[in-house]
């Protein structure tokens, strides 16, 4: 039974910071690409970042590049998203996702991930 537990969301002012965490259980964590997606009302769910332990690949959406940092601790089965210089347009529900690594995906689309956690709300006031 795979579970992904996201936490760390909240309400923050423009320019503030939050750190999201996702604790994974029920899987061999190191075998999975871990991703963060976000979805605002009326919009589709889109990639924010992912991290792959097998080939070292780290990806950021252009909208967050330079402001967000993804990391993972395979000893704790946890992936993090450090979010700095937050903007109102970052307001969304943030989802943690896991995809079993095969080397066949770009890991930027929702259909490439088979496990999803409950979202955590991030609200940035203007």
Short mmCIF file of C-alpha atoms in Angstrom, two decimals:
data_model
loop_
_atom_site.label_atom_id
_atom_site.label_comp_id
_atom_site.label_asym_id
_atom_site.label_seq_id
_atom_site.Cartn_x
_atom_site.Cartn_y
_atom_site.Cartn_z
CA UNK A 1 0.00 0.00 0.00
CA UNK A 2 1.77 3.10 -1.27
CA UNK A 3 1.13 6.34 0.56
CA UNK A 4 2.50 9.80 -0.13
CA UNK A 5 1.92 12.32 2.64
CA UNK A 6 2.47 15.93 1.67
CA UNK A 7 2.74 18.68 4.24
CA UNK A 8 4.06 22.18 4.70
CA UNK A 9 1.56 24.28 2.82
CA UNK A 10 0.03 27.40 4.24
CA UNK A 11 -0.65 31.08 3.82
CA UNK A 12 2.30 33.35 3.14
CA UNK A 13 2.84 36.88 1.92
CA UNK A 14 4.46 37.73 -1.38
CA UNK A 15 8.21 37.22 -1.07
CA UNK A 16 7.90 34.68 1.70
CA UNK A 17 9.07 31.09 1.87
CA UNK A 18 7.64 27.67 2.55
CA UNK A 19 9.12 24.20 2.56
CA UNK A 20 6.95 21.34 1.42
CA UNK A 21 7.68 17.78 2.47
CA UNK A 22 6.43 14.48 1.13
CA UNK A 23 6.91 11.30 3.12
CA UNK A 24 6.61 8.12 1.08
CA UNK A 25 5.81 4.68 2.41
CA UNK A 26 5.07 1.30 0.91
CA UNK A 27 7.65 1.56 -1.86
CA UNK A 28 11.37 1.28 -2.46
CA UNK A 29 11.91 5.01 -2.42
CA UNK A 30 15.19 5.08 -4.34
CA UNK A 31 13.59 3.34 -7.31
CA UNK A 32 11.13 6.17 -7.87
CA UNK A 33 11.35 9.52 -9.56
CA UNK A 34 9.70 11.99 -7.22
CA UNK A 35 7.81 14.96 -8.56
CA UNK A 36 5.93 18.00 -7.39
CA UNK A 37 2.94 19.22 -9.35
CA UNK A 38 0.53 22.06 -8.73
CA UNK A 39 -2.99 22.89 -9.77
CA UNK A 40 -4.84 26.17 -9.46
CA UNK A 41 -8.63 26.33 -9.83
CA UNK A 42 -9.62 26.15 -13.48
CA UNK A 43 -6.14 25.07 -14.57
CA UNK A 44 -4.65 21.71 -15.36
CA UNK A 45 -2.18 20.02 -13.06
CA UNK A 46 1.33 20.92 -14.16
CA UNK A 47 4.85 19.93 -13.25
CA UNK A 48 6.74 22.07 -10.78
CA UNK A 49 9.85 19.95 -10.29
CA UNK A 50 11.15 16.41 -10.19
CA UNK A 51 14.24 14.62 -8.97
CA UNK A 52 15.67 11.31 -10.15
CA UNK A 53 18.28 9.46 -8.11
CA UNK A 54 19.21 7.08 -10.93
CA UNK A 55 20.48 9.50 -13.56
CA UNK A 56 20.81 12.66 -11.47
CA UNK A 57 18.17 14.53 -13.43
CA UNK A 58 16.51 17.50 -11.76
CA UNK A 59 13.84 19.45 -13.58
CA UNK A 60 12.17 22.77 -12.81
CA UNK A 61 9.33 24.47 -14.57
CA UNK A 62 10.43 27.79 -16.04
CA UNK A 63 7.98 29.59 -13.78
CA UNK A 64 9.80 28.49 -10.61
CA UNK A 65 13.40 28.20 -11.79
CA UNK A 66 15.75 30.08 -9.50
CA UNK A 67 13.19 30.31 -6.72
CA UNK A 68 12.36 26.69 -5.86
CA UNK A 69 14.75 23.90 -4.94
CA UNK A 70 13.91 20.21 -4.89
CA UNK A 71 15.83 17.70 -2.82
CA UNK A 72 15.40 14.21 -1.47
CA UNK A 73 16.67 12.17 1.44
CA UNK A 74 16.52 8.51 0.52
CA UNK A 75 17.30 7.48 4.10
CA UNK A 76 14.09 9.21 5.21
CA UNK A 77 11.95 8.38 2.17
CA UNK A 78 11.23 12.07 1.87
CA UNK A 79 11.28 14.61 -0.94
CA UNK A 80 11.28 18.34 -0.24
CA UNK A 81 10.42 21.47 -2.15
CA UNK A 82 11.94 24.67 -0.81
CA UNK A 83 9.89 27.57 -2.12
CA UNK A 84 11.43 31.04 -1.89
CA UNK A 85 10.39 34.44 -3.22
CA UNK A 86 6.82 33.29 -3.47
CA UNK A 87 4.44 35.11 -5.79
CA UNK A 88 0.63 35.20 -5.92
CA UNK A 89 0.76 33.14 -9.11
CA UNK A 90 2.31 30.31 -7.08
CA UNK A 91 -1.02 29.90 -5.29
CA UNK A 92 -2.22 26.35 -5.93
CA UNK A 93 -2.69 22.94 -4.45
CA UNK A 94 0.68 21.21 -4.54
CA UNK A 95 0.80 17.46 -5.10
CA UNK A 96 3.56 14.97 -4.47
CA UNK A 97 3.86 12.16 -7.01
CA UNK A 98 6.01 9.08 -7.56
CA UNK A 99 6.93 7.25 -10.75
CA UNK A 100 8.81 3.97 -10.91
CA UNK A 101 12.03 4.71 -12.76
CA UNK A 102 12.45 3.09 -16.16
CA UNK A 103 14.54 5.60 -18.10
CA UNK A 104 11.72 5.85 -20.64
CA UNK A 105 9.95 9.00 -19.49
CA UNK A 106 10.63 12.70 -19.30
CA UNK A 107 8.71 12.73 -15.98
CA UNK A 108 6.98 16.02 -16.62
CA UNK A 109 3.44 14.83 -17.35
CA UNK A 110 0.84 13.62 -14.90
CA UNK A 111 0.29 10.36 -16.79
CA UNK A 112 3.92 9.42 -16.21
CA UNK A 113 3.31 9.09 -12.45
CA UNK A 114 1.43 6.21 -10.90
CA UNK A 115 1.25 7.32 -7.26
CA UNK A 116 -0.16 10.55 -5.91
CA UNK A 117 -0.49 12.10 -2.51
CA UNK A 118 -3.12 14.38 -1.13
CA UNK A 119 -2.49 17.96 -2.05
CA UNK A 120 -1.31 20.66 0.30
CA UNK A 121 -2.64 24.17 -0.22
CA UNK A 122 -0.21 27.02 -0.81
CA UNK A 123 -1.71 30.49 -0.80
CA UNK A 124 0.40 33.58 -1.49
CA UNK A 125 -1.28 36.86 -0.68
CA UNK A 126 -0.67 39.98 -2.74
#
